[in-house]
Every structure is written in structure tokens, then in C-alpha cells.
Short mmCIF file of C-alpha atoms in Angstrom, two decimals:
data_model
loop_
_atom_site.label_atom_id
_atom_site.label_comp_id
_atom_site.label_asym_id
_atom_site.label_seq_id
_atom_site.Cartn_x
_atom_site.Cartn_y
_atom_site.Cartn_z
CA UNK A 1 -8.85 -4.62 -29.30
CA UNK A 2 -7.82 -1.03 -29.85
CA UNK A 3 -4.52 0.53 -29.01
CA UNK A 4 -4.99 3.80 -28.11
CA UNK A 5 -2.47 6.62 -28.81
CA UNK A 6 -1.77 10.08 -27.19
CA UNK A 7 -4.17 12.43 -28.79
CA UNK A 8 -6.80 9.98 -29.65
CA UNK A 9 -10.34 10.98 -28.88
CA UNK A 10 -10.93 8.35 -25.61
CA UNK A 11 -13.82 6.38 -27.27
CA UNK A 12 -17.19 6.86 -25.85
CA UNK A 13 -19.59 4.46 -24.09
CA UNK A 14 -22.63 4.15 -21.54
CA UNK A 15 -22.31 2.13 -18.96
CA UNK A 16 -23.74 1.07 -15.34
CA UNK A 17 -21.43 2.33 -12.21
CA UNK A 18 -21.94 2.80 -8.96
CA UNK A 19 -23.37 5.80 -8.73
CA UNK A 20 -25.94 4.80 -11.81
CA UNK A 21 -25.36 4.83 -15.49
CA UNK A 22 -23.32 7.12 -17.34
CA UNK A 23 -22.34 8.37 -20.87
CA UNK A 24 -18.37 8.55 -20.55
CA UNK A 25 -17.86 12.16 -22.55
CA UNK A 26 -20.91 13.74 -20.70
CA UNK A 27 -19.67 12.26 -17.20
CA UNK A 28 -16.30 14.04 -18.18
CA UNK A 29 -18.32 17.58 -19.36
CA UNK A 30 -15.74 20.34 -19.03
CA UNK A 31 -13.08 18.37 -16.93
CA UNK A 32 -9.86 16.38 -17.08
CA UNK A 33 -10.86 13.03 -16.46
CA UNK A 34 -8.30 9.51 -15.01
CA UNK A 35 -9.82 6.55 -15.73
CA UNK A 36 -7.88 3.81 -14.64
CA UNK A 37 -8.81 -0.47 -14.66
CA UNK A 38 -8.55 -3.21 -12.31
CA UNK A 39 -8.26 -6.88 -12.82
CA UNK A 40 -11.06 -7.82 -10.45
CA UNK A 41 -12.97 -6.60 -7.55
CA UNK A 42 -11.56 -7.74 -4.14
CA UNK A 43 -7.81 -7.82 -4.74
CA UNK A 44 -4.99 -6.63 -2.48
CA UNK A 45 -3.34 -4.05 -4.71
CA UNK A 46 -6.50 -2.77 -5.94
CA UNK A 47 -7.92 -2.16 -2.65
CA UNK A 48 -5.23 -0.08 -1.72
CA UNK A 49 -5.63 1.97 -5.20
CA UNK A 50 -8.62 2.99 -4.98
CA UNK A 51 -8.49 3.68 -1.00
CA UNK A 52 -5.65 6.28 -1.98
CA UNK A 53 -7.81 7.79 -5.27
CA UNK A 54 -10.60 8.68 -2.58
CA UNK A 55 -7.94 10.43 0.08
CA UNK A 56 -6.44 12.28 -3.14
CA UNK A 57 -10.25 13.28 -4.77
CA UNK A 58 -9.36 16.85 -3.11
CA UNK A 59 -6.23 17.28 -5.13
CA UNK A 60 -8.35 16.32 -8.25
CA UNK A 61 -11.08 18.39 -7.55
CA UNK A 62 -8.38 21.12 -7.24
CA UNK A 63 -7.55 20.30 -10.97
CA UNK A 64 -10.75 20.02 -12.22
CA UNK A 65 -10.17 16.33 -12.82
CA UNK A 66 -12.53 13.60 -12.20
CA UNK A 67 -11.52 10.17 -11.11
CA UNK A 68 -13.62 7.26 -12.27
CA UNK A 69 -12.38 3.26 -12.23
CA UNK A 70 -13.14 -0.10 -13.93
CA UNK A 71 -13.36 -3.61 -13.12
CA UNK A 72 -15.33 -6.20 -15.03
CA UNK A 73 -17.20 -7.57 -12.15
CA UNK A 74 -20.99 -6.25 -11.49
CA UNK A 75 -22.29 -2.84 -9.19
CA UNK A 76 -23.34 -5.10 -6.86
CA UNK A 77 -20.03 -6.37 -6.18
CA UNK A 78 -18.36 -3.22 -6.73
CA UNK A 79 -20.91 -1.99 -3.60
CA UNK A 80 -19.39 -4.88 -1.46
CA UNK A 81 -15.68 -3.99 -2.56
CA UNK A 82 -16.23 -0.34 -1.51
CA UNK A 83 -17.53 -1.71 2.11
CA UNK A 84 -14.39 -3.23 2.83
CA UNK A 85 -12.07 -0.31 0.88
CA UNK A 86 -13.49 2.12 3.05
CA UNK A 87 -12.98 0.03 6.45
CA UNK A 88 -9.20 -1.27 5.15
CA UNK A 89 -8.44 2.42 3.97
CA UNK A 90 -10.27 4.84 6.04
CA UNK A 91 -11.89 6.94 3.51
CA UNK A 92 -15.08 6.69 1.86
CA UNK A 93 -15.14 6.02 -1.99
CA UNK A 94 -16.51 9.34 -3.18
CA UNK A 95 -16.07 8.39 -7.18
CA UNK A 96 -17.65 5.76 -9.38
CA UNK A 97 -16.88 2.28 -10.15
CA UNK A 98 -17.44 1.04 -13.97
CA UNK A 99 -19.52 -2.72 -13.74
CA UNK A 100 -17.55 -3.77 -16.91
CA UNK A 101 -18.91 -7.26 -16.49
CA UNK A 102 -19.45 -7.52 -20.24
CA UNK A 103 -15.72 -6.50 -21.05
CA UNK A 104 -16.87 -3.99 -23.31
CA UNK A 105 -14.87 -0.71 -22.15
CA UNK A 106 -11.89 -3.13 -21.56
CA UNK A 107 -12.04 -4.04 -25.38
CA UNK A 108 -12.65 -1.15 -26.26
CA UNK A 109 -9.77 0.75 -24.34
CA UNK A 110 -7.19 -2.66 -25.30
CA UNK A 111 -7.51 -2.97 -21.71
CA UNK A 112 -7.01 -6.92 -21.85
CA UNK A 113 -3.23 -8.22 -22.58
CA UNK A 114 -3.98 -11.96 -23.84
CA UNK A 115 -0.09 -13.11 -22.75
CA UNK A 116 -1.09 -11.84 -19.48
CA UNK A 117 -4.57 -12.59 -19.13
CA UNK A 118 -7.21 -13.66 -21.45
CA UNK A 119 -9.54 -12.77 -19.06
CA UNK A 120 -8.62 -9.97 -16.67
CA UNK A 121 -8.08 -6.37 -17.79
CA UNK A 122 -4.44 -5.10 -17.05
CA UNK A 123 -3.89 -2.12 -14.74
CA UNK A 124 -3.96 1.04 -16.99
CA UNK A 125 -4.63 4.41 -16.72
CA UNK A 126 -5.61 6.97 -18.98
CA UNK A 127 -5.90 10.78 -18.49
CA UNK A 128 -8.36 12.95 -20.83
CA UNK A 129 -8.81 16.62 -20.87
CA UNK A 130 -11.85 18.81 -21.42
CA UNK A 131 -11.73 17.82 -25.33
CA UNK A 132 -12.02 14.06 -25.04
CA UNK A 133 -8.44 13.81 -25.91
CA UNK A 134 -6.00 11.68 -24.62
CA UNK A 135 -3.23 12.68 -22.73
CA UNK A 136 -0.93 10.04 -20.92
CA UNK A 137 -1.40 6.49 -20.84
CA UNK A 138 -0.01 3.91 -18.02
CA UNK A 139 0.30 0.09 -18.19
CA UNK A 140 1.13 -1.50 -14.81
CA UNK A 141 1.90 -4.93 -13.85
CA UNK A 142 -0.53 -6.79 -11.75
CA UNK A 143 2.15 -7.10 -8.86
CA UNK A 144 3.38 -3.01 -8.75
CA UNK A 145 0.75 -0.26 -7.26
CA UNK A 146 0.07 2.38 -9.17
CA UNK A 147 2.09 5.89 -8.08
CA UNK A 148 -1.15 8.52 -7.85
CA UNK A 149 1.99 11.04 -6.40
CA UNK A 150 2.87 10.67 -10.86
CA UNK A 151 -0.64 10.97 -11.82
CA UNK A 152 -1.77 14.17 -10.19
CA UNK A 153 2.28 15.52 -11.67
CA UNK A 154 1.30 14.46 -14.90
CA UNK A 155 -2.28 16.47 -14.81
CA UNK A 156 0.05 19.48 -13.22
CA UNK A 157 2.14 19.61 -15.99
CA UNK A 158 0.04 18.79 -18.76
CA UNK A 159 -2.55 21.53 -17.48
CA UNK A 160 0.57 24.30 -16.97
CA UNK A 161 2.20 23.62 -20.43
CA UNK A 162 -1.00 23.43 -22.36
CA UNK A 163 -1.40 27.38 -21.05
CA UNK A 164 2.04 28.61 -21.52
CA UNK A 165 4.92 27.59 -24.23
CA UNK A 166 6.81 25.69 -21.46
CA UNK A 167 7.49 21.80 -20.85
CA UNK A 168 8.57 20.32 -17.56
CA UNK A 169 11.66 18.84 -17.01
CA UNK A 170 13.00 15.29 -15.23
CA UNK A 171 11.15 15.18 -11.91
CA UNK A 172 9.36 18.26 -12.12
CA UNK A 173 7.06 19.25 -9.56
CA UNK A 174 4.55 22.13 -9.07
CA UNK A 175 6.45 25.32 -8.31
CA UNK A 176 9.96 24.29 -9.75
CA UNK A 177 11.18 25.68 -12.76
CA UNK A 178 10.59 25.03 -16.47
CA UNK A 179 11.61 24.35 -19.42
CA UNK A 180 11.40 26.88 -22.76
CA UNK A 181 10.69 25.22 -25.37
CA UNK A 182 12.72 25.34 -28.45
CA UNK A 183 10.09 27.09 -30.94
CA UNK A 184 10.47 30.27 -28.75
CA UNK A 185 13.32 32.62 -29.53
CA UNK A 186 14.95 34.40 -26.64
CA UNK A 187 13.44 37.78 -27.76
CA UNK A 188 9.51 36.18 -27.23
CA UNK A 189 11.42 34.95 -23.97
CA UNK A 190 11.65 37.96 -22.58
CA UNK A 191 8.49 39.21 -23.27
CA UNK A 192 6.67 36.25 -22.22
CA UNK A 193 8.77 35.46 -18.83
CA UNK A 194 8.94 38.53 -16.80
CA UNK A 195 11.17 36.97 -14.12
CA UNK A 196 13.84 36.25 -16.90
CA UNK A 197 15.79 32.99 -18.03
CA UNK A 198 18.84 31.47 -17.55
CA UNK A 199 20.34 30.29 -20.99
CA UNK A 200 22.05 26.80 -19.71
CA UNK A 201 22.64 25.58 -23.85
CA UNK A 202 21.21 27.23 -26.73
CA UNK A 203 18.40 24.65 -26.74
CA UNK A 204 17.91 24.47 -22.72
CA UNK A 205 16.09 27.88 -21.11
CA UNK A 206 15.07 27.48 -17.69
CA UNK A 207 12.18 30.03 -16.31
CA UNK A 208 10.38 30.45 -13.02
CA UNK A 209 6.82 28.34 -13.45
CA UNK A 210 3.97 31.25 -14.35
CA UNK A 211 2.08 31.87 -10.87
#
């Protein structure tokens, strides 16, 4: 099992989906990528998941951010899952579906929690960027839904800070301001923000988020 860390390269693999086989790193090509897992095909929580990735894929199109899942049952019953996600949810599942019936990815991702399950994969999710790098990592518990609302936040943020020397503060959202951070002095501050900053502490700027 490996633990992966922020900034690891997300490990590469092939493997069969839904929508045919795939090398992970070429699937991702020049986008952000959130891969998340799922204990098993045809359970409650899940179902309503993956229902709400497909109403969001807009908002990750929007990012340039491709939305793939896992579960280590087969295509074929992935196929039969997406039948009754689409009826339950009213959507259509418009993104692929790992068959990690082998538990391969889940090993190699340290997707399976042994005092948990020695046989399920816990609920993660992991977000990659263009470079194979990863970003954020989630762990849920099997009883608590994932919160996409924080996932598409996180891609926000990470994609505006990773332009412009700026972090997002407690319960940012797009459009609110930001944060300065502390390796810029207040004289590159006011070249670099043209709409100013508002000195709060020496080590807490605020600034208008860049357009």
C-alpha cells in the first residue's frame, strides 16, 4: 500500500472503464483531473455521488478538470449501476467508471484501510493538475457523502493561487478576496494588485481576487 502525499506524481496505470481502457496520465493530457473511489457498485451513498459528479461535469469542464471514479467491481456492473444512477438522479453519467476488480489502482493509491475494510476501498479523492501532481487528498467515511460544493473550491483556489502569489483564506469562495502571501513585500504589492490592499497585521494583506 502506498500513502500518497501532496506533490507526489499520482502513479500511473491502464485500466478497463466504462468508456474502454485507458492510460491514467494520457486520460488526464493537459487537464486537472478528480479521481475519487467507492466501496462497491450499488450502494446508497455512492449512488448519490456520482449522480451529483454528472450534474456538476459543466462546472468541471469550466475548469478544465476531468472527473473519473473507481470501484472494484467489473464494467459490466458498473454499466448496470449507471442504469439505475441515472433513473435515481436524473442525469446521465457522462464520465468513466474504473472496473478495479483486481484492486490494483486501490493498492496502488492506499485506497484500502485494513481496520476498516480488508476488502473494500475507502471513499477518497484525489485532485491532479496538468503535471501529474497531486494536489489535495480526501478520506471519507463510508457513512458521510462527499461535499463536491469543496471539491470544485479546492480546484478554484488551487488553479487561482498557482497563477498569482495569493492563497485563499477560511471559506473562500470564487470572487471573495485573498490572501497576500507573506514572501511578497508591500512594495511588489502594489505593483502586482492594482486595486490595492488593506494591511489587517503585518503578516495578513487582503486583495481583491485577479479578474
Amino acid at each position: 500500500m502506498m500513502s500518497i502525499q501532496l506533490g507526489d506524481n499520482a502513479p500511473n496505470f491502464k485500466a478497463k472503464t466504462t468508456v474502454g481502457e485507458i492510460d491514467f496520465h494520457q486520460w488526464i493530457g493537459d487537464s486537472w483531473c478528480v479521481l475519487f473511489s467507492h466501496p462497491k457498485d450499488f450502494t446508497p451513498v455512492c449512488t448519490t455521488e456520482l449522480g451529483m459528479a454528472a450534474k456538476l461535469k459543466p462546472k468541471f469542464d469550466a475548469l478544465n478538470c476531468k472527473v473519473i471514479a473507481l470501484s472494484v467491481d467489473t464494467v459490466e456492473e458498473h454499466h448496470a449501476w449507471i442504469n439505475d444512477i441515472n433513473e435515481i438522479q436524473k442525469t446521465v453519467v457522462n464520465y468513466p467508471i474504473i472496473d478495479d476488480s483486481t484492486m490494483n489502482v486501490s493498492a496502488l493509491y492506499g485506497m484500502i484501510h485494513p481496520n476498516a475494510s480488508d476488502s473494500l476501498t475507502v471513499r477518497s479523492v484525489f485532485i491532479v493538475d496538468p503535471d501529474k501532481k497531486v494536489r489535495l487528498t480526501f478520506t471519507y467515511p463510508a457513512s458521510t457523502g462527499r461535499n463536491f460544493d469543496e471539491i470544485i473550491r479546492v480546484i478554484e483556489s488551487l488553479q487561482l493561487t498557482d497563477k498569482y502569489s495569493l492563497a485563499t483564506p477560511v471559506n473562500w469562495k470564487k470572487g471573495e478576496q485573498c490572501v497576500i502571501v507573506p514572501s511578497v513585500t508591500n512594495e511588489q504589492a502594489e505593483e502586482m494588485f492594482e486595486n490595492g490592499f488593506e494591511v489587517i497585521k503585518p503578516y495578513l494583506r487582503l486583495t481583491d481576487a485577479p479578474a
